[in-house]
Short mmCIF file of C-alpha atoms in Angstrom, two decimals:
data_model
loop_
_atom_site.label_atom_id
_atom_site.label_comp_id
_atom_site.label_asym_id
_atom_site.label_seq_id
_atom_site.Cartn_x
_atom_site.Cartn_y
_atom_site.Cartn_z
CA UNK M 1 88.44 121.63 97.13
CA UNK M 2 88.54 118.24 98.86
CA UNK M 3 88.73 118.67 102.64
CA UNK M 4 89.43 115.90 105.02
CA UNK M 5 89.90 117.10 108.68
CA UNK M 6 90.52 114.55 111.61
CA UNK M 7 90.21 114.95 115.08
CA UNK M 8 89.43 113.51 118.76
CA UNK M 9 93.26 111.66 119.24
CA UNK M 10 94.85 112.33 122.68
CA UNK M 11 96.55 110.36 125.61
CA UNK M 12 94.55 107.82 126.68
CA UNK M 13 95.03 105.45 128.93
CA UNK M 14 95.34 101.46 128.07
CA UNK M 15 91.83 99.64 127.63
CA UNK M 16 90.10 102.86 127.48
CA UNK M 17 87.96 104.31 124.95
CA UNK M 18 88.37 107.24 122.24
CA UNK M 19 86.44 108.44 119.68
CA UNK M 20 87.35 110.06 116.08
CA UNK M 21 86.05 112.31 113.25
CA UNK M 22 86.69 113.08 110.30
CA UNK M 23 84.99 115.96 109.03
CA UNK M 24 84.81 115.97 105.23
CA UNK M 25 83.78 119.22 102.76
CA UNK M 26 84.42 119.85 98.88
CA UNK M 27 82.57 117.03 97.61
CA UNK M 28 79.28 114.43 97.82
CA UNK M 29 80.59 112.61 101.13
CA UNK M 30 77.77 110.37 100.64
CA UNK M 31 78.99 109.21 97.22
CA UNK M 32 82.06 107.63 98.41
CA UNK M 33 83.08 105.21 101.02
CA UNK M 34 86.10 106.14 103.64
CA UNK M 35 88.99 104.07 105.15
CA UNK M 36 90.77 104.76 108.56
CA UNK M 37 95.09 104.40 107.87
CA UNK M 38 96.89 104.37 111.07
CA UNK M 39 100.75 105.28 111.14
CA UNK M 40 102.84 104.30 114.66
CA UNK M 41 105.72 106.39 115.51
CA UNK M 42 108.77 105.59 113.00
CA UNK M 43 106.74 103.00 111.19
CA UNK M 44 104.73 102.63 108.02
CA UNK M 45 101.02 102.34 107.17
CA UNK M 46 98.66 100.39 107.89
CA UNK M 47 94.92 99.87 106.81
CA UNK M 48 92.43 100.36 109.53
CA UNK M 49 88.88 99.77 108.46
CA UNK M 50 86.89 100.99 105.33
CA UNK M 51 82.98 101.84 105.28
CA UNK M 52 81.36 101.58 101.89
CA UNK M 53 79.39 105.13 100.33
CA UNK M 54 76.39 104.42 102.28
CA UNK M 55 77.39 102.79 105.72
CA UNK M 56 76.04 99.24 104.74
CA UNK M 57 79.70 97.32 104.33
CA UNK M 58 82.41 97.57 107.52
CA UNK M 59 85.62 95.93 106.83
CA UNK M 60 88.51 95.49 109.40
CA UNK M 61 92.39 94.29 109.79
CA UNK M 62 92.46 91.56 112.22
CA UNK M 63 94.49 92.83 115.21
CA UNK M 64 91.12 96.21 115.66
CA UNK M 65 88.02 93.21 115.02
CA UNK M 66 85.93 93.65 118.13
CA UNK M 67 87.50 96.51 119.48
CA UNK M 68 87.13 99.41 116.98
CA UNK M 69 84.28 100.42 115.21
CA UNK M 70 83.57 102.31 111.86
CA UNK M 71 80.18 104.52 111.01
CA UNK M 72 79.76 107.30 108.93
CA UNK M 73 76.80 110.55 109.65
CA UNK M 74 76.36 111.45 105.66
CA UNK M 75 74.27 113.79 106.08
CA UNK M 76 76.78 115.87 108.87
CA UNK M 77 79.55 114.93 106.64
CA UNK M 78 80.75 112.98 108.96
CA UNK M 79 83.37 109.90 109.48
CA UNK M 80 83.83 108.11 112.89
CA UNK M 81 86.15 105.48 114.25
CA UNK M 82 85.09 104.52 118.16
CA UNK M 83 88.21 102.93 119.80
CA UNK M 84 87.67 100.38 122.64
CA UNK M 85 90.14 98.30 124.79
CA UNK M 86 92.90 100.39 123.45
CA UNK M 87 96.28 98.99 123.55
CA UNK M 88 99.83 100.30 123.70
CA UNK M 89 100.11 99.52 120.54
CA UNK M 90 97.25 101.11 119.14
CA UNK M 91 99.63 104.33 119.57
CA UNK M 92 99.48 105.86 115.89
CA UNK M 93 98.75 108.99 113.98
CA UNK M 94 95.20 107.90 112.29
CA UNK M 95 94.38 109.53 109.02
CA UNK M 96 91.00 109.03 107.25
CA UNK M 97 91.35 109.10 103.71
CA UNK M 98 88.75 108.90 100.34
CA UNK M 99 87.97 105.90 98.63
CA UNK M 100 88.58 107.36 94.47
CA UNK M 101 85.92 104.97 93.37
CA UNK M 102 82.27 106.86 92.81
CA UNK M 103 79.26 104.99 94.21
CA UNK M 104 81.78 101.82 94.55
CA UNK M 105 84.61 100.73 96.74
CA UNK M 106 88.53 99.47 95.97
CA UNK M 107 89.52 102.37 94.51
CA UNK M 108 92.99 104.13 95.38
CA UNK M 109 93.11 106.45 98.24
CA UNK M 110 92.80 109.75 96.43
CA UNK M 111 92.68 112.24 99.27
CA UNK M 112 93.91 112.02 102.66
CA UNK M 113 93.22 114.12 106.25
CA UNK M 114 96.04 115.46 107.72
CA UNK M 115 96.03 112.99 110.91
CA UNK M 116 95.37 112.79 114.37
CA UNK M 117 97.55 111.17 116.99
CA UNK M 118 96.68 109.03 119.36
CA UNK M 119 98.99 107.90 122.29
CA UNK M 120 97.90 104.78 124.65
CA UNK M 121 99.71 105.26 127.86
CA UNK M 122 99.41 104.82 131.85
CA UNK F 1 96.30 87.58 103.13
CA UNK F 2 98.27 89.26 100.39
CA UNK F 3 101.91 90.19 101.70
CA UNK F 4 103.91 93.15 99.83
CA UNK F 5 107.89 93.38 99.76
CA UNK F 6 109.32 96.81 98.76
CA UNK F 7 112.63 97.26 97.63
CA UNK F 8 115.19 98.40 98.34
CA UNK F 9 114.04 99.80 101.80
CA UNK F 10 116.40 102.62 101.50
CA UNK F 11 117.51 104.23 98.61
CA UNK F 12 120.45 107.34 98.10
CA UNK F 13 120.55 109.12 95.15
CA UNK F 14 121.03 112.45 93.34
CA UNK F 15 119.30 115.15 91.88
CA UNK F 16 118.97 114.34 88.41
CA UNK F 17 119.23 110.56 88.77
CA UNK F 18 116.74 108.13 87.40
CA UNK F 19 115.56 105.94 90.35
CA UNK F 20 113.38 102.77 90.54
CA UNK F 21 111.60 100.70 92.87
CA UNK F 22 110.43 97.31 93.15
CA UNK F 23 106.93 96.17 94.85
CA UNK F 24 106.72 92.78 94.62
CA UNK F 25 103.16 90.58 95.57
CA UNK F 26 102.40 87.45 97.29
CA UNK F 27 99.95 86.56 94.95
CA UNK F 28 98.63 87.56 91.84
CA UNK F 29 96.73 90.78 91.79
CA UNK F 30 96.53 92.10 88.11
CA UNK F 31 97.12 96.03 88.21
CA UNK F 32 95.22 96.60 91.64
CA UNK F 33 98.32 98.52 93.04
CA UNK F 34 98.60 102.06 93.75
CA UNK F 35 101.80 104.19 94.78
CA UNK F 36 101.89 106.81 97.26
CA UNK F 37 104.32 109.30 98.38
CA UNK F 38 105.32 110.33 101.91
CA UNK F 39 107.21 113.40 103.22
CA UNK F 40 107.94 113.34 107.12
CA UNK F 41 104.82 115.07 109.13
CA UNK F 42 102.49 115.20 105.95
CA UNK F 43 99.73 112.83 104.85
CA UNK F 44 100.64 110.21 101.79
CA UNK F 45 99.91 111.45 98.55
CA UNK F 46 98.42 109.72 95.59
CA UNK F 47 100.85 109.47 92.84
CA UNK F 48 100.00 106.31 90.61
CA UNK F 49 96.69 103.77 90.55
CA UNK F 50 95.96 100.94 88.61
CA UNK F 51 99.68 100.19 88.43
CA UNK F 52 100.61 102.97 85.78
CA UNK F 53 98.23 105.06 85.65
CA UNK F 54 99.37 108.69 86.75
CA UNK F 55 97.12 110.48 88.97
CA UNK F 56 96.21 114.07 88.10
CA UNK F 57 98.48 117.15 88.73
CA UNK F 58 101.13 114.10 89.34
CA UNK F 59 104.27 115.12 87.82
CA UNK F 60 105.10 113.04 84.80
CA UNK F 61 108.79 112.30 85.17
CA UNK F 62 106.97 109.75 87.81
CA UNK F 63 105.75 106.24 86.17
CA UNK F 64 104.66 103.03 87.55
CA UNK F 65 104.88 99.26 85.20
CA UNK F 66 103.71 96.02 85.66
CA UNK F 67 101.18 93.66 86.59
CA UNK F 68 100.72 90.02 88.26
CA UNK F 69 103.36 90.14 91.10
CA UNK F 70 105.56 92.45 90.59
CA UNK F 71 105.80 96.27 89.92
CA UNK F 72 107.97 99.12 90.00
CA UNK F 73 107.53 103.09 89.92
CA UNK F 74 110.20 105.34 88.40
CA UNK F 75 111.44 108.68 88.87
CA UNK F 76 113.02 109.90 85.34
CA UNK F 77 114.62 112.52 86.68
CA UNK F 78 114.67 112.93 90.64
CA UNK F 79 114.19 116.88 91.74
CA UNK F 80 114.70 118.16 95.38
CA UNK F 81 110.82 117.76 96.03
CA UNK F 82 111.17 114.21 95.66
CA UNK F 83 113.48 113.16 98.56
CA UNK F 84 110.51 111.07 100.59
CA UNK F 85 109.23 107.69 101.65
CA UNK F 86 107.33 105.83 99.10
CA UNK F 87 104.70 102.98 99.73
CA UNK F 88 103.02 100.84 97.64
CA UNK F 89 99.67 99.67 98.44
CA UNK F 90 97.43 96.58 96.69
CA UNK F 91 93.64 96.98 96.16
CA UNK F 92 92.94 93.41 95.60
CA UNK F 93 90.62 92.52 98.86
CA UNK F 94 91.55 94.18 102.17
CA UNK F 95 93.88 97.38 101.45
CA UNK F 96 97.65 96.39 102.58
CA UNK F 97 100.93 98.76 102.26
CA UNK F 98 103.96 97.76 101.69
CA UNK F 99 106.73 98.31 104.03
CA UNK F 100 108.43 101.17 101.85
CA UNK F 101 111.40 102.96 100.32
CA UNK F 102 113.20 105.74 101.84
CA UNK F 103 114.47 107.87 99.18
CA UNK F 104 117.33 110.47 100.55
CA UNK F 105 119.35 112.69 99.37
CA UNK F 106 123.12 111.13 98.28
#
């Protein structure tokens, strides 16, 4: 069965640097590209970044451009999101979550990790 | 950028009741709109993509309409299980959410 499995979140402190994964099992991770979905305390989602199937397309919301940064290890199975210059407000759970398209991209999110929190605080 | 209104924001109802809600669009986006389903400390779920089309194991007293601007997904019959936040989400360009629903228990 699909597995998505986040983890790396933690306090960290503001303009600091963290580091993510998303391990992924049950299917061809290399077939599909990912998205990052951040959640802050109390609030609803938001879209993070997407990386197409094979790592050649990045795509980010406007308040992470410059600061975060998406890549994928397909053949470790692999998804990453490396957080720079963190801000308070950056304080979320972050869940990675499956593109549903095959080989393609703007597709539903058909499977979703479980989440990992990370708080930005002095 | 493509904006997403929900409503209502917050919803009470009963078991048994038949329950809708709105997701309207800034701009056209044909039937690129999923809906998802939220229950406090768990990961969204998947419940509807390409704006009615059920996703599998989905129950089917769940249903989603429209296309354009606006939408709506319907509960036929609303069950305990169901009591949860619900999002919708457009696929047109960038991924947005909307703000959601808060379904509780009346």
């Amino acid at each position: 069965q699909v597995q998505l499995v986040e983890s790396g979140g933690g306090v960290v402190q503001p303009g600091r640097s963290l580091r993510l994964s998303c391990a992924a099992s049950g299917f061809t991770f290399s077939s599909y590209a990912m998205h990052w979905v951040r959640q802050a305390p109390g609030k609803g989602l938001e879209w993070v970044s997407f990386i197409s199937y094979d790592g050649s397309k990045k795509y980010y919301v406007d308040s992470v451009k410059g600061r975060f940064t998406i890549s994928r290890d397909n053949p470790k199975n692999t998804l990453y999101l490396e957080m720079s210059g963190l801000r308070a407000e950056d304080t979320a759970v972050y869940f990675c979550a499956r593109d549903g398209f095959y080989h393609d991209s703007g597709g539903p999110f058909d499977y979703w990790g479980q989440g990992t929190l990370v708080t930005v605080s002095s | 950028d493509i904006q997403l209104t929900q409503s209502p924001s917050f919803l009470s109802a009963s078991v048994g009741d038949r329950v809708t809600i709105t997701c309207r669009a800034s701009q056209d986006i044909t039937t690129y709109l999923a809906w998802y389903q939220q229950k406090p400390g768990q990961a969204p779920k998947l419940l509807i993509y390409a704006a009615s089309t059920l996703q599998r194991g989905v129950p089917p007293r769940f249903s989603g309409r429209g296309s354009g601007t606006e939408f709506t997904l319907t509960i036929s019959s609303l069950q305990p299980e169901d009591f949860a936040t619900y999002y919708c989400q457009q696929l047109n360009g960038d991924p947005v959410f909307g703000p959601g629903t808060k379904v509780v228990i009346q």
